[in-house]
PDB file of C-alpha atoms in Angstrom:
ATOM      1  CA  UNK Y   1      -7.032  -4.839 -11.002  1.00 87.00           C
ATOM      2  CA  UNK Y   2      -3.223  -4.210 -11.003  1.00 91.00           C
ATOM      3  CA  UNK Y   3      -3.715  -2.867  -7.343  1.00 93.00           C
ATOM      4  CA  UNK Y   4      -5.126  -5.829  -6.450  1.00 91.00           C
ATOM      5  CA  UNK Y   5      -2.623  -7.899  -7.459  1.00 93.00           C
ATOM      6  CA  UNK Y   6       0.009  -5.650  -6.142  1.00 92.00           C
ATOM      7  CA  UNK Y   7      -1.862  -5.627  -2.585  1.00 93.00           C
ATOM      8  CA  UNK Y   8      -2.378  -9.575  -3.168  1.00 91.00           C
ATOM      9  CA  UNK Y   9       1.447 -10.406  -3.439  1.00 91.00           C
ATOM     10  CA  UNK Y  10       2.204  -8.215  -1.007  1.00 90.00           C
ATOM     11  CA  UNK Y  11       0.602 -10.250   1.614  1.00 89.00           C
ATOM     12  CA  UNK Y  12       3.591 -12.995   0.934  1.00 89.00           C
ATOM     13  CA  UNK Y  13       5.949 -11.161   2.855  1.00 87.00           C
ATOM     14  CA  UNK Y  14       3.732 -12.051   5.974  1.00 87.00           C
ATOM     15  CA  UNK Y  15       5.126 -15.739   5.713  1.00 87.00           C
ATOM     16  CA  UNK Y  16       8.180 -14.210   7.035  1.00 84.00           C
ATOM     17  CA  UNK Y  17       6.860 -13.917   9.995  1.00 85.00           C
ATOM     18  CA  UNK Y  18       4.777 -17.050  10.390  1.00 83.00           C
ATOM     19  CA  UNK Y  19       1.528 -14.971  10.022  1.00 82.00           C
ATOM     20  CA  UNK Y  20       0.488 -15.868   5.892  1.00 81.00           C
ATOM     21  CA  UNK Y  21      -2.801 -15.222   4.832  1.00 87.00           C
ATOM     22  CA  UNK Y  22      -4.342 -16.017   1.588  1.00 90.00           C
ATOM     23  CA  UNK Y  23      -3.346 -13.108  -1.107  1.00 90.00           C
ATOM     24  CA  UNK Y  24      -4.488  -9.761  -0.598  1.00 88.00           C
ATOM     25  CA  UNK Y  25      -6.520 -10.770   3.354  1.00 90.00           C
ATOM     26  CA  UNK Y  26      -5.124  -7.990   5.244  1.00 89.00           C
ATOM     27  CA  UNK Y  27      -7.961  -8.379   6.891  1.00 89.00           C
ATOM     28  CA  UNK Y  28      -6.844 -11.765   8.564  1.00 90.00           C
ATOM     29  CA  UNK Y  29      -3.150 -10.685   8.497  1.00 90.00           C
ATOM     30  CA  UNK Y  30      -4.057  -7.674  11.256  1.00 90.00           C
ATOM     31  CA  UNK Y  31      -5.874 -10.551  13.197  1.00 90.00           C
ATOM     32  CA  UNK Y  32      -3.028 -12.961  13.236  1.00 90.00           C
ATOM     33  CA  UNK Y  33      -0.502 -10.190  14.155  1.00 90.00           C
ATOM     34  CA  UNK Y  34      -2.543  -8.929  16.425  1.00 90.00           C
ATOM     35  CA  UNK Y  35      -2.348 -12.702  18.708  1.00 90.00           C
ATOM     36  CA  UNK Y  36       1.324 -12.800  17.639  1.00 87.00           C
ATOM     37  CA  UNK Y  37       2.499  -9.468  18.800  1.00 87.00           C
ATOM     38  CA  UNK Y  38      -0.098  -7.958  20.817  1.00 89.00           C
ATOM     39  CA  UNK Y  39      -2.665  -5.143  19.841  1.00 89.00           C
ATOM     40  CA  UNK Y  40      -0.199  -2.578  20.179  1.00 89.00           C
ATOM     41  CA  UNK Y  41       2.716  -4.131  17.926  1.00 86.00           C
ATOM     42  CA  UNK Y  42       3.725  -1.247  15.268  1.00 84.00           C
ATOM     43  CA  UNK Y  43       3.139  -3.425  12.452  1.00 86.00           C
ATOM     44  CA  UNK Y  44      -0.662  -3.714  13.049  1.00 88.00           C
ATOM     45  CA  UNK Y  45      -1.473  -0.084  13.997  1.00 88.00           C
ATOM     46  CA  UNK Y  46       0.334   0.868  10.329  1.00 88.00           C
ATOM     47  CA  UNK Y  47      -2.316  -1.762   8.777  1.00 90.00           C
ATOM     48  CA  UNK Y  48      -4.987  -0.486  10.818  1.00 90.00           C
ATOM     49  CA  UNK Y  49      -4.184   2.992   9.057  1.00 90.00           C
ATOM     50  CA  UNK Y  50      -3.850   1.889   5.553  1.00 93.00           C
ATOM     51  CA  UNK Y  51      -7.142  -0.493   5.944  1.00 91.00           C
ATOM     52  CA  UNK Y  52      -9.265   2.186   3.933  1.00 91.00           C
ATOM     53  CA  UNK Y  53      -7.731   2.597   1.241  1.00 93.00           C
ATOM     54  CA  UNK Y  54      -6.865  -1.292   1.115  1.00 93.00           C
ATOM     55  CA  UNK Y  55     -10.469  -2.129   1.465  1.00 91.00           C
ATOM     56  CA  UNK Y  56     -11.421   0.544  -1.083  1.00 90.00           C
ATOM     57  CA  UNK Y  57      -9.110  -0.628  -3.731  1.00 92.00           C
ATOM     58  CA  UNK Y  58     -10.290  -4.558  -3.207  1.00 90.00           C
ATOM     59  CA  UNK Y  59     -13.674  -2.732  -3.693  1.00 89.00           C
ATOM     60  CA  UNK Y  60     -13.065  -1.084  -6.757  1.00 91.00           C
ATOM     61  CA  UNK Y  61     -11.103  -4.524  -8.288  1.00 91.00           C
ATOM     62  CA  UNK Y  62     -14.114  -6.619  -7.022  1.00 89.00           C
ATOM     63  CA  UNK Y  63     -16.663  -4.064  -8.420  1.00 90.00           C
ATOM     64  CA  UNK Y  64     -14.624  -4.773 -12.148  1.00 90.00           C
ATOM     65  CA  UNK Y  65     -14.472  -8.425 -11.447  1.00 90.00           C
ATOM     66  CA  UNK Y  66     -17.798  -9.257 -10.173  1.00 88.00           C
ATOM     67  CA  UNK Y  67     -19.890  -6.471 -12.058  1.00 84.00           C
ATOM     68  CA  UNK Y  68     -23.083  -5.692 -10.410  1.00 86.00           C
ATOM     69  CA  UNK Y  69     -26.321  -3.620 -11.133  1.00 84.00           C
ATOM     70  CA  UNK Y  70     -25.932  -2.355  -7.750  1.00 84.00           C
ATOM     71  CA  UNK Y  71     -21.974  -1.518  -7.849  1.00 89.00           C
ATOM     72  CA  UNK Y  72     -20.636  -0.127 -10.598  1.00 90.00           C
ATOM     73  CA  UNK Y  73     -17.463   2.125 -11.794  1.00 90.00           C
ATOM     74  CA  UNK Y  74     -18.161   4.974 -13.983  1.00 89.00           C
ATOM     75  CA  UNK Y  75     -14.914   6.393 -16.255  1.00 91.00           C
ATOM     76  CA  UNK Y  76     -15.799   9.976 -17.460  1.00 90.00           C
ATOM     77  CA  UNK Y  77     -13.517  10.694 -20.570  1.00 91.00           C
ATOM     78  CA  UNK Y  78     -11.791  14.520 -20.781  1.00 91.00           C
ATOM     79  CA  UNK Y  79     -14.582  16.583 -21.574  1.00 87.00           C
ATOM     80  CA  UNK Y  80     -15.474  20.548 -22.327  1.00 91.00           C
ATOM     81  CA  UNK Y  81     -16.934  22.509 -19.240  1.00 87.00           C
ATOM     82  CA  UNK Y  82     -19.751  24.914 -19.573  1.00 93.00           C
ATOM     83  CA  UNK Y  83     -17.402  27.517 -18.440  1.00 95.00           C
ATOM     84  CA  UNK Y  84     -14.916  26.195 -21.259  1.00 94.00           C
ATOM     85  CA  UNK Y  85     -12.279  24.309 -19.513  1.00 92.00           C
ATOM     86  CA  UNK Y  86     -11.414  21.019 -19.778  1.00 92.00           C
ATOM     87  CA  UNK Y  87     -11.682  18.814 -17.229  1.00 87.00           C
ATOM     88  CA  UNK Y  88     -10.019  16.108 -17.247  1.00 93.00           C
ATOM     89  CA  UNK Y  89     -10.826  12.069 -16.844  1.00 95.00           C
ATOM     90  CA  UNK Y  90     -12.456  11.216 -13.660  1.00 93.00           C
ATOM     91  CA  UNK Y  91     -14.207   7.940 -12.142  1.00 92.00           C
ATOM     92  CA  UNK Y  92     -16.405   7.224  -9.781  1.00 90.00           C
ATOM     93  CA  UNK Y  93     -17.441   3.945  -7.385  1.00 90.00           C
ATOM     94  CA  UNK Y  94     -20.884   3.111  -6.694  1.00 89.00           C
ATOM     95  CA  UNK Y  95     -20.747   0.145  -3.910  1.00 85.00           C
ATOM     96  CA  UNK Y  96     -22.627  -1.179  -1.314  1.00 81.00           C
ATOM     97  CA  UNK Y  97     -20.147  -0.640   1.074  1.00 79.00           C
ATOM     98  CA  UNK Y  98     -17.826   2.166  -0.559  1.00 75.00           C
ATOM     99  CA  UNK Y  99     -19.206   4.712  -2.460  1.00 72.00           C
ATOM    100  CA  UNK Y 100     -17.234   7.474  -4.342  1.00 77.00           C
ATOM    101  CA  UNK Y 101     -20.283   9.098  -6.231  1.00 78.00           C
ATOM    102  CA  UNK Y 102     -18.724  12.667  -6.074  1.00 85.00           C
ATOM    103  CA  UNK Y 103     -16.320  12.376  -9.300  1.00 87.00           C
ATOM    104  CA  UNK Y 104     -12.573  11.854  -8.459  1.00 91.00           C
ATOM    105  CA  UNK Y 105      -9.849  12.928 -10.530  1.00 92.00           C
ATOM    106  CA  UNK Y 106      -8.373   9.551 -11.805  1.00 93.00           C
ATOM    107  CA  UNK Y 107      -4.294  10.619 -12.507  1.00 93.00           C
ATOM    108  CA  UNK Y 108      -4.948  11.758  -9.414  1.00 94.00           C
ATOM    109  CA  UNK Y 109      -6.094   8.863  -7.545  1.00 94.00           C
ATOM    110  CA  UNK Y 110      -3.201   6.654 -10.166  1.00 94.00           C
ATOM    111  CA  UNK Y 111      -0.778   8.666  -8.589  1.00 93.00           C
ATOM    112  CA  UNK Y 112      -1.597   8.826  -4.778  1.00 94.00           C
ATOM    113  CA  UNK Y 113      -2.662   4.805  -4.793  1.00 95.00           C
ATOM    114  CA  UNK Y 114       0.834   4.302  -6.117  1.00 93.00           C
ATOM    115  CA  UNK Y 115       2.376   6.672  -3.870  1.00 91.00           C
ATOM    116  CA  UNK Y 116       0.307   4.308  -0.909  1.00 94.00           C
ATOM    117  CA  UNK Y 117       1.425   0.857  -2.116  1.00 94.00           C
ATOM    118  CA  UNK Y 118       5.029   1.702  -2.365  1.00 90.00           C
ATOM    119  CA  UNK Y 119       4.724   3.467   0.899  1.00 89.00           C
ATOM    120  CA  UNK Y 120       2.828   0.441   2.431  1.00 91.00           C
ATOM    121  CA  UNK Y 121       5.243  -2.159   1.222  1.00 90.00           C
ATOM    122  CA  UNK Y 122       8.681  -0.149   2.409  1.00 87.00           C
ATOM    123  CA  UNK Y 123       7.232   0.072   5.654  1.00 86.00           C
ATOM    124  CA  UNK Y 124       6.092  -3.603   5.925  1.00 87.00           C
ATOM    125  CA  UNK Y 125       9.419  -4.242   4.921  1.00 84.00           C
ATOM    126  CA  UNK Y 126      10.994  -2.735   7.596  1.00 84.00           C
ATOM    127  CA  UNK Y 127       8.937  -3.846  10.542  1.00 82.00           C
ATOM    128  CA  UNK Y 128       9.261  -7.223   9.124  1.00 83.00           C
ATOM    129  CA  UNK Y 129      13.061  -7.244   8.500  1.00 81.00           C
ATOM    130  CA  UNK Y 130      13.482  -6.413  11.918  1.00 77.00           C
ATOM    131  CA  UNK Y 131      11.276  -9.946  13.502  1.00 79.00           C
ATOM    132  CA  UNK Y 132      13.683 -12.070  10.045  1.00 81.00           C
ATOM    133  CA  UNK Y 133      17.013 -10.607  10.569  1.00 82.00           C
ATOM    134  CA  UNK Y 134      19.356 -13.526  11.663  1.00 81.00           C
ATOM    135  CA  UNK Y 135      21.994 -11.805  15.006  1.00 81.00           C
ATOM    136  CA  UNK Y 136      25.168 -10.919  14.170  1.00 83.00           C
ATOM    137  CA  UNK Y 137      28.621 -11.684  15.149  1.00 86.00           C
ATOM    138  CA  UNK Y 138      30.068  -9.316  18.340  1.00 86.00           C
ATOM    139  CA  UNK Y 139      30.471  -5.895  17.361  1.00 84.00           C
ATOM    140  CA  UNK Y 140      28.455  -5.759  13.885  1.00 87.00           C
ATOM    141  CA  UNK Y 141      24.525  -5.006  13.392  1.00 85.00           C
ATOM    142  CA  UNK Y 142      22.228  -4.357  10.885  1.00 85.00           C
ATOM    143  CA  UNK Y 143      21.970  -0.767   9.283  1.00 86.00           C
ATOM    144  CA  UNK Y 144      18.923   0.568   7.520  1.00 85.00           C
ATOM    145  CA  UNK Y 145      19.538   3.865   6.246  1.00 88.00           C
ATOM    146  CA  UNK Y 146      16.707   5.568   5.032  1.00 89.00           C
ATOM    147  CA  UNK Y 147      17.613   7.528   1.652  1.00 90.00           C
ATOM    148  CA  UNK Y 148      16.377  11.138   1.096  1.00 92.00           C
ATOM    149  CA  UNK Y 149      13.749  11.789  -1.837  1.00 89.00           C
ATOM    150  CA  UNK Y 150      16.132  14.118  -3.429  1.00 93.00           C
ATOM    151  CA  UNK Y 151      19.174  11.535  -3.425  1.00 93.00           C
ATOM    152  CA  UNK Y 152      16.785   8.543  -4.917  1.00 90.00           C
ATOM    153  CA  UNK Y 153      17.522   7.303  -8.339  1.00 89.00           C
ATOM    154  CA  UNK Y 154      14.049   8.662 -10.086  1.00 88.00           C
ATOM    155  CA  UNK Y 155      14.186   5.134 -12.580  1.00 88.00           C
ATOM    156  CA  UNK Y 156      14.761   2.944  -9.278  1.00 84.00           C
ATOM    157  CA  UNK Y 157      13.920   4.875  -6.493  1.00 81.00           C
ATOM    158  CA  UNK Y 158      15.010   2.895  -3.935  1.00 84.00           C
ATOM    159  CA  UNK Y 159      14.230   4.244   0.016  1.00 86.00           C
ATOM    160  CA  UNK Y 160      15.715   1.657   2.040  1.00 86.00           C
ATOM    161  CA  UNK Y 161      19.301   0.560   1.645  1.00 87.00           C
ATOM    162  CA  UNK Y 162      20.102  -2.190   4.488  1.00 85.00           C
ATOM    163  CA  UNK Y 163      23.593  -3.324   5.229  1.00 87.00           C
ATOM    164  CA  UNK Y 164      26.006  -4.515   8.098  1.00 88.00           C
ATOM    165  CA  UNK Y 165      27.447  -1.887  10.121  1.00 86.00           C
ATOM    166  CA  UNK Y 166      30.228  -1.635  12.861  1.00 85.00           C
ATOM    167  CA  UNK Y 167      28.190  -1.355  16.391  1.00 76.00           C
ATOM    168  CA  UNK Y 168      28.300   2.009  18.111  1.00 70.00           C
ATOM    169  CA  UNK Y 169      30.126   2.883  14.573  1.00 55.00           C
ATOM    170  CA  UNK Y 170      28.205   6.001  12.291  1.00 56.00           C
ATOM    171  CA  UNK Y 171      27.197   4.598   9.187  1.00 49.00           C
ATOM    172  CA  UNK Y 172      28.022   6.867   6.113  1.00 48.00           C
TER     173      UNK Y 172
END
């Protein structure tokens, strides 16, 4: 559920760019971009890429909201192996239109949906900062430096530092 509402609000920042849909439609978003900047605009072929796992975390949040016999999620707890390991928790989606029956390993999935929604929302950020950015004066532009993982505050880590730069000028 915390996905959802993390894709959900991130569908504000399409106001932006005059192309809002109701929370969490990115569905109608990649139809209204695709009228406002043409079917091969960067923006929609990055939301054409992330549209599976979008679509298969509304599933899963629908699936807990709207509980089904039919579609279901299944949380298996740690448990002791024949072989004597331990295996540890994993989940599984049974859907009508997404099915995960094969058992996934949920810190897993935690961590790689995380990794995808902050990945997701930098980029949106910077195709959209690019159609919002007001010009600038003669001989200044916008800068978007892209920080390396190893230089990134691990409490904050913050990939995108945008500032005002001298034109034709290296930023440091």
């Amino acid at each position: 559920l915390e996905v959802r509402q993390c894709l959900n609000h991130m569908t504000d920042i399409f106001d932006l760019i005059d192309a809002g849909v109701s929370p969490g439609r990115f569905d109608l978003a990649r139809e209204k971009l695709k009228k406002k900047f043409g079917e091969d605009a960067a923006i929609l072929r990055m939301l054409e890429g992330d549209a599976r796992w979008i679509e298969l975390w509304i599933a899963v949040a629908n699936t807990v909201k709207h509980p089904k016999k039919t579609e279901r999620i299944v949380v298996n707890d740690l448990r002791l192996l024949p072989d004597r390991r331990i295996q540890l928790p994993t989940w599984q989606l049974f859907h009508s239109t997404r099915c995960l029956d094969a058992p996934q390993a949920l810190l897993e999935s935690a961590d790689i949906v995380i990794q995808n929604l902050l990945g997701l929302f930098e980029n949106l950020f910077v195709v959209v900062i690019d159609q919002v950015l007001p010009a600038l004066p003669s001989g200044l532009q916008w800068v978007l430096d892209d920080i390396p993982e190893a230089e990134r505050d691990p409490k904050c880590p913050q990939r995108y530092l945008l500032s005002i730069g001298m034109r034709n000028a290296r930023h440091a």
